């Protein structure tokens, strides 16, 4: 069982002992720390408001109640969206002119996990400095709760997914007419979370025929909720069986988007962003893009083909967003299927991704598989090594960087080693006790061989 405190929030497993897992006491403590941080930033302001929303995981209602009541106890007003998505809460914060937001979701982690993801007044993830301040407040338990007459109030707003969909449909590059005319049939796997509400509702508005798979938001995930090929056999089979044009898969909080081609093959998580960027850059006649160091070279290739510039950031949405702002990027994101489109908001958003992708596919008038085959062909292998407390990760990474110092080595986030036709990125996860090992090459076998070579090297060091 695990509790992980990081600058982006607190994440842990439900049950067990305080301080070692995400218990009710830990949820209250970190909600109080965040609420105190927001109050400290807004001294002199009479009314402070925080938006909260949750995915459908089983512990969500409990954690949401604890967080909401803690904020009320601090004298903070709460706008509770109930069942929602990460991007929906991000969109709601500025619309509601709120001072921050908390999303109760452990993203792609299994059902025993939950988390508090923390937002600023723009509906964007907190930066590292703010995150450290909240951790320090939590450590000191430096809380000052409100007197009885000054308690906050809770307002429930259940219609925000609909509002979010309306915001997506307003985007200039979302071509509703072209999508409707294409008469797409799409299978949706909502992993029994809030994607099962949001994605079918969006598709209905776009005139797309939707076949629902695991779209009951009951929190009982029917497969591992991380949208990787090995977890998506059911939807791959159903796409073929239903003669659908494609399949759409989201994770429990709907900020990651994976696509299935009409023949049941994976479009490739990495290529969701590549395809959306290709569309946006084509419509705008160029522009800059950003993804993180663990993302495919294909985005760089496509960006340069449109006359734009590509840049790579450290892993983590906050790092991608900062570099996007610094380089005036028109679209960016992460290779895990996370689309960040500044014309909407600075957060990964599967609803925006679906709308842009379908616009692209409809206007191209080709199949999903043909579109995938039109992009530079790279193959990725994503592996991990489980960590124990006695393992010195920094020493491992330093040893690997030194061993390959004659290659193109980047150490802004772990160690990335660029070879002529392939690369490997080794980094300690911020959210799980693991070392992530991502490789990319011109064939799947070469990517896997490269990963195996480095896994063997690391195991020898351990």
XYZ file of C-alpha atoms in Angstrom:
462
model
C 0.000 0.000 0.000
C 1.293 3.441 -0.880
C 0.986 7.176 -0.256
C 2.842 9.447 -2.672
C 3.137 13.140 -1.881
C 4.312 15.209 -4.824
C 4.174 18.788 -6.084
C 1.186 17.839 -8.269
C -0.906 16.514 -5.378
C -1.306 13.477 -3.170
C -1.985 9.996 -4.471
C -2.414 6.752 -2.599
C -4.231 3.498 -2.011
C -7.429 3.361 0.019
C -7.356 1.621 3.422
C -4.545 0.828 5.856
C -2.613 3.149 8.141
C -2.448 6.942 8.240
C 0.590 8.405 6.477
C 1.183 5.181 4.545
C -2.008 5.180 2.462
C -4.707 7.617 1.366
C -6.834 7.350 4.514
C -9.648 9.774 5.415
C -7.213 11.555 7.750
C -4.679 12.039 4.921
C -7.397 13.317 2.575
C -8.528 15.879 5.198
C -4.949 16.921 5.980
C -4.016 17.640 2.370
C -7.354 19.279 1.555
C -6.742 21.547 4.560
C -3.189 22.288 3.363
C -4.422 23.192 -0.119
C -7.294 25.290 1.244
C -4.881 27.112 3.573
C -2.512 27.760 0.647
C -5.377 29.256 -1.416
C -6.476 31.416 1.558
C -2.904 32.650 2.056
C -2.755 33.656 -1.614
C -6.017 35.586 -1.305
C -5.671 37.402 2.012
C -8.245 40.143 2.314
C -10.629 38.452 -0.113
C -14.009 37.943 1.548
C -15.268 34.915 -0.385
C -12.951 32.150 -1.595
C -14.324 29.482 -3.930
C -12.862 26.137 -4.996
C -14.328 23.833 -7.660
C -14.193 20.081 -7.027
C -15.133 17.118 -9.228
C -14.439 13.400 -9.233
C -14.137 10.411 -11.510
C -16.332 7.352 -10.912
C -13.974 5.267 -8.818
C -15.549 3.509 -5.833
C -13.824 5.645 -3.179
C -14.656 8.901 -4.989
C -17.805 9.803 -3.093
C -16.103 9.269 0.273
C -12.971 11.275 -0.620
C -15.070 14.018 -2.232
C -17.181 14.392 0.923
C -14.099 14.627 3.135
C -12.434 17.206 0.897
C -15.577 19.298 0.516
C -16.321 19.362 4.248
C -12.701 20.257 5.059
C -12.795 23.243 2.691
C -16.129 24.328 4.191
C -14.489 24.064 7.633
C -11.827 26.522 6.456
C -14.534 29.008 5.448
C -14.171 28.245 1.718
C -17.154 27.968 -0.635
C -17.243 24.803 -2.730
C -18.711 24.298 -6.186
C -19.154 20.525 -6.431
C -19.462 19.205 -10.000
C -20.014 15.626 -8.785
C -19.130 13.031 -11.419
C -16.873 14.914 -13.796
C -13.632 14.726 -15.762
C -10.230 16.288 -15.164
C -10.552 18.655 -18.154
C -14.129 19.564 -17.164
C -12.960 20.752 -13.731
C -10.091 22.638 -15.410
C -12.565 24.395 -17.722
C -14.991 25.126 -14.836
C -12.482 26.962 -12.602
C -12.097 30.092 -14.798
C -15.751 30.022 -15.936
C -16.834 30.085 -12.283
C -14.147 32.706 -11.453
C -13.001 30.316 -8.718
C -9.714 30.572 -6.813
C -8.666 26.972 -7.478
C -9.836 23.429 -8.108
C -9.374 19.881 -6.868
C -9.934 16.826 -9.053
C -10.470 13.604 -7.124
C -8.992 10.975 -9.418
C -6.014 8.657 -9.577
C -6.075 8.937 -13.370
C -4.948 5.629 -14.966
C -4.194 3.865 -11.652
C -6.273 0.803 -10.625
C -9.453 1.076 -8.542
C -7.771 0.875 -5.097
C -6.063 4.213 -5.782
C -7.377 7.737 -5.465
C -5.803 11.194 -5.437
C -6.217 14.921 -4.995
C -5.036 16.755 -8.143
C -4.607 20.457 -7.437
C -5.329 23.421 -9.731
C -4.663 27.165 -9.616
C -7.162 29.944 -10.415
C -6.612 29.431 -14.167
C -7.665 25.780 -13.923
C -4.066 24.673 -14.552
C -1.895 22.375 -12.447
C 0.149 24.079 -9.743
C 3.827 24.749 -10.383
C 6.598 23.113 -8.348
C 7.027 26.047 -5.973
C 3.321 26.098 -5.053
C 3.285 22.318 -4.662
C 6.219 22.446 -2.233
C 4.475 25.152 -0.202
C 1.366 22.957 0.177
C 3.483 19.988 1.266
C 5.176 22.213 3.882
C 1.793 23.445 5.204
C 0.600 19.814 5.440
C 3.786 18.776 7.266
C 3.377 21.544 9.881
C -0.421 21.054 10.053
C -0.571 24.831 10.123
C -4.353 25.181 9.725
C -6.735 27.855 11.003
C -10.352 26.706 10.702
C -13.320 29.076 10.487
C -15.668 30.092 13.300
C -19.192 28.676 13.109
C -20.702 31.777 11.479
C -17.950 31.852 8.830
C -18.184 28.294 7.473
C -18.186 27.907 3.688
C -21.168 26.834 1.608
C -21.505 24.050 -0.954
C -23.209 24.571 -4.305
C -23.746 21.479 -6.458
C -23.601 21.929 -10.246
C -24.326 18.746 -12.171
C -24.400 20.042 -15.740
C -20.744 20.860 -16.298
C -19.921 18.044 -18.707
C -22.623 19.509 -21.003
C -21.079 22.985 -20.591
C -17.652 21.557 -21.377
C -19.017 19.916 -24.548
C -20.500 23.267 -25.634
C -17.088 24.910 -25.153
C -15.466 22.201 -27.312
C -18.067 22.633 -30.069
C -17.369 26.398 -30.162
C -13.720 25.823 -31.158
C -13.017 27.210 -34.616
C -11.182 24.109 -35.887
C -13.885 21.657 -34.752
C -15.698 21.030 -38.046
C -19.130 19.816 -36.955
C -20.516 19.799 -40.517
C -17.712 17.643 -41.903
C -17.993 15.174 -38.980
C -21.767 14.860 -39.346
C -21.463 14.399 -43.108
C -18.886 11.589 -42.629
C -21.517 9.476 -40.772
C -18.929 7.853 -38.505
C -19.716 4.830 -36.385
C -17.507 4.722 -33.276
C -17.086 2.259 -30.399
C -16.327 3.941 -27.037
C -14.640 2.259 -24.046
C -15.253 4.513 -21.019
C -13.646 2.037 -18.560
C -16.817 2.385 -16.395
C -15.874 5.907 -15.357
C -16.895 9.419 -16.380
C -15.632 9.040 -19.950
C -18.715 6.832 -20.338
C -20.805 9.956 -19.742
C -18.712 12.574 -21.552
C -17.543 10.912 -24.780
C -20.907 9.432 -25.942
C -22.585 12.800 -25.171
C -19.964 14.644 -27.255
C -20.315 12.168 -30.148
C -24.102 12.562 -30.104
C -23.682 16.354 -30.475
C -21.313 15.742 -33.411
C -23.807 13.447 -35.181
C -21.670 10.327 -34.685
C -23.249 6.902 -34.138
C -21.884 5.578 -30.859
C -21.559 1.961 -29.690
C -20.943 1.981 -25.924
C -18.611 -0.470 -24.175
C -17.985 -0.189 -20.408
C -19.707 3.208 -20.226
C -21.517 2.636 -16.904
C -19.846 5.053 -14.406
C -19.771 2.639 -11.453
C -15.996 2.606 -10.791
C -15.645 -1.139 -11.411
C -12.930 -0.996 -14.070
C -13.395 -3.991 -16.418
C -9.695 -4.033 -17.337
C -6.517 -2.242 -16.280
C -7.539 1.416 -16.794
C -4.283 2.511 -18.427
C -5.175 2.704 -22.157
C -2.398 0.444 -23.468
C -2.686 -2.162 -26.227
C -2.572 -5.177 -23.890
C -5.618 -3.892 -21.950
C -7.806 -3.130 -24.975
C -8.581 -6.481 -26.595
C -12.360 -6.187 -25.979
C -12.783 -2.908 -27.839
C -10.435 -4.017 -30.639
C -12.662 -7.049 -31.258
C -15.878 -5.004 -31.012
C -14.679 -2.375 -33.527
C -14.210 -5.139 -36.127
C -17.431 -6.950 -35.177
C -19.540 -3.761 -35.426
C -17.775 -2.645 -38.634
C -17.026 0.657 -36.897
C -14.840 3.392 -38.379
C -12.742 3.548 -35.217
C -12.649 2.966 -31.473
C -12.146 5.602 -28.777
C -10.655 4.754 -25.377
C -10.180 7.124 -22.441
C -8.748 6.667 -18.966
C -10.907 7.115 -15.817
C -10.520 10.914 -15.640
C -10.688 11.470 -19.425
C -7.421 13.325 -20.007
C -5.817 10.543 -22.083
C -7.113 9.454 -25.482
C -6.243 6.250 -27.340
C -7.685 5.254 -30.716
C -8.369 1.925 -32.439
C -8.313 1.593 -36.240
C -11.174 -0.019 -38.147
C -9.243 -3.322 -38.410
C -8.871 -3.535 -34.608
C -5.229 -2.415 -34.600
C -4.007 0.355 -32.311
C -3.683 3.797 -33.881
C -1.005 4.227 -31.223
C -1.271 6.353 -28.083
C 1.701 8.403 -29.276
C -0.012 9.149 -32.585
C -3.166 10.706 -31.073
C -1.213 13.934 -30.543
C 0.623 13.545 -33.874
C -2.685 13.342 -35.804
C -4.327 16.238 -33.931
C -1.187 18.368 -34.408
C -1.077 17.499 -38.113
C -4.660 18.748 -38.445
C -4.156 21.968 -36.467
C -0.837 22.804 -38.179
C -2.376 22.122 -41.586
C -5.361 24.385 -40.903
C -3.194 27.175 -39.459
C -0.482 26.772 -42.133
C 2.211 26.064 -39.534
C 3.009 26.710 -35.878
C 5.057 25.343 -32.985
C 4.479 22.182 -30.947
C 5.710 20.764 -27.645
C 5.671 17.313 -26.099
C 7.735 15.764 -23.333
C 11.031 13.872 -23.556
C 9.218 10.505 -23.440
C 7.112 11.270 -26.523
C 7.575 10.099 -30.111
C 9.890 11.727 -32.654
C 6.920 11.588 -35.039
C 5.567 14.880 -33.629
C 8.852 16.605 -34.423
C 8.800 15.199 -37.969
C 5.187 16.271 -38.620
C 5.747 19.735 -37.108
C 8.809 20.336 -39.275
C 6.916 19.143 -42.371
C 4.480 22.039 -41.754
C 7.367 24.503 -41.325
C 7.023 24.742 -37.547
C 9.417 24.202 -34.629
C 9.233 21.388 -32.077
C 10.533 21.476 -28.490
C 10.700 18.782 -25.775
C 10.009 19.493 -22.095
C 10.564 17.548 -18.906
C 7.810 14.994 -18.201
C 4.765 16.306 -16.369
C 1.840 18.347 -17.629
C 2.957 21.490 -15.794
C 6.342 21.335 -17.587
C 4.727 20.799 -20.997
C 2.340 23.716 -20.408
C 5.146 26.057 -19.326
C 7.201 25.259 -22.422
C 4.102 25.652 -24.611
C 3.605 29.147 -23.194
C 7.322 29.967 -23.573
C 7.398 28.908 -27.229
C 3.958 30.212 -28.280
C 2.771 26.725 -29.179
C -0.475 26.105 -31.113
C -0.872 22.513 -29.884
C 1.097 20.207 -27.611
C 0.727 17.518 -25.022
C 2.103 14.192 -23.968
C 2.665 11.004 -25.916
C 0.373 9.108 -23.553
C -2.619 10.377 -25.530
C -2.801 13.780 -23.798
C -3.857 16.646 -26.093
C -3.310 20.224 -24.878
C -4.933 22.800 -27.151
C -4.435 26.398 -25.907
C -7.451 27.727 -27.855
C -9.502 25.652 -25.380
C -7.395 25.569 -22.181
C -3.953 24.541 -20.932
C -4.789 21.005 -19.844
C -4.912 17.532 -21.391
C -8.409 17.051 -22.759
C -9.783 13.945 -24.469
C -12.979 15.747 -25.519
C -10.958 18.318 -27.452
C -8.781 15.497 -28.833
C -11.809 13.537 -30.100
C -13.316 16.619 -31.769
C -10.055 17.612 -33.504
C -9.270 14.040 -34.565
C -12.723 13.433 -36.062
C -12.532 16.803 -37.867
C -9.194 15.719 -39.362
C -10.452 12.261 -40.363
C -13.671 13.665 -41.859
C -11.882 16.283 -43.956
C -9.174 13.856 -45.119
C -11.901 11.426 -46.272
C -9.663 8.420 -45.585
C -9.877 5.550 -43.100
C -8.340 5.629 -39.647
C -5.749 3.030 -40.724
C -4.820 5.025 -43.847
C -4.344 8.133 -41.711
C -2.073 6.228 -39.310
C -0.028 4.853 -42.209
C 0.521 8.391 -43.531
C 2.731 9.280 -40.530
C 6.429 8.513 -39.915
C 6.656 5.012 -38.543
C 8.222 4.710 -35.098
C 7.651 1.983 -32.551
C 7.741 2.372 -28.791
C 8.309 0.070 -25.885
C 7.176 1.216 -22.436
C 8.567 -0.700 -19.481
C 9.096 -0.184 -15.779
C 11.231 -1.523 -12.953
C 9.609 -1.697 -9.503
C 11.562 0.154 -6.834
C 12.284 -0.730 -3.220
C 13.282 1.943 -0.648
C 16.942 0.873 -0.546
C 17.510 1.397 -4.287
C 19.487 4.593 -5.078
C 17.765 5.731 -8.283
C 19.917 8.842 -8.729
C 23.052 6.716 -8.667
C 21.593 4.374 -11.303
C 20.698 7.279 -13.604
C 24.101 8.958 -13.138
C 25.863 5.668 -13.946
C 23.840 5.258 -17.161
C 24.472 8.870 -18.229
C 28.209 8.389 -17.703
C 28.282 5.051 -19.534
C 26.741 6.636 -22.662
C 28.342 10.086 -22.383
C 29.590 9.908 -25.994
C 25.975 9.850 -27.245
C 23.456 12.742 -27.219
C 22.477 12.717 -23.502
C 19.803 14.941 -21.938
C 19.520 15.033 -18.120
C 16.804 17.678 -17.517
C 14.457 14.874 -16.452
C 16.091 11.551 -15.668
C 18.348 10.469 -18.528
C 17.422 10.518 -22.214
C 19.946 9.049 -24.637
C 19.418 9.819 -28.319
C 21.037 7.432 -30.762
C 20.962 7.962 -34.548
C 17.763 5.951 -35.180
C 16.450 5.255 -31.684
C 16.290 6.683 -28.165
C 15.776 5.612 -24.554
C 14.419 7.675 -21.667
C 14.960 6.522 -18.069
C 13.244 8.396 -15.249
C 11.845 7.936 -11.789
C 8.047 8.279 -11.795
C 6.535 11.132 -9.753
C 3.388 9.143 -9.070
C 4.468 5.506 -8.607
C 7.463 3.731 -6.968
C 9.015 2.736 -10.326
C 11.679 3.636 -12.886
C 10.004 4.196 -16.272
C 11.915 2.934 -19.295
C 10.675 4.282 -22.637
C 12.356 3.399 -25.916
C 11.596 4.222 -29.539
C 13.025 2.754 -32.738
C 12.194 2.024 -36.377
C 10.725 -1.404 -35.486
C 8.967 -2.869 -32.441
C 11.659 -5.517 -32.077
C 14.442 -2.920 -32.027
C 12.569 -0.835 -29.425
C 12.081 -3.898 -27.226
C 15.678 -5.044 -27.680
C 16.926 -1.601 -26.641
C 14.711 -1.667 -23.533
C 15.887 -5.176 -22.602
C 19.521 -4.118 -22.961
C 19.036 -1.252 -20.522
C 16.897 -3.261 -18.093
C 19.746 -5.789 -17.886
C 22.254 -2.953 -17.329
C 20.122 -1.459 -14.518
C 19.562 -4.824 -12.819
C 23.322 -5.380 -12.792
C 23.800 -2.006 -11.049
C 21.037 -2.797 -8.503
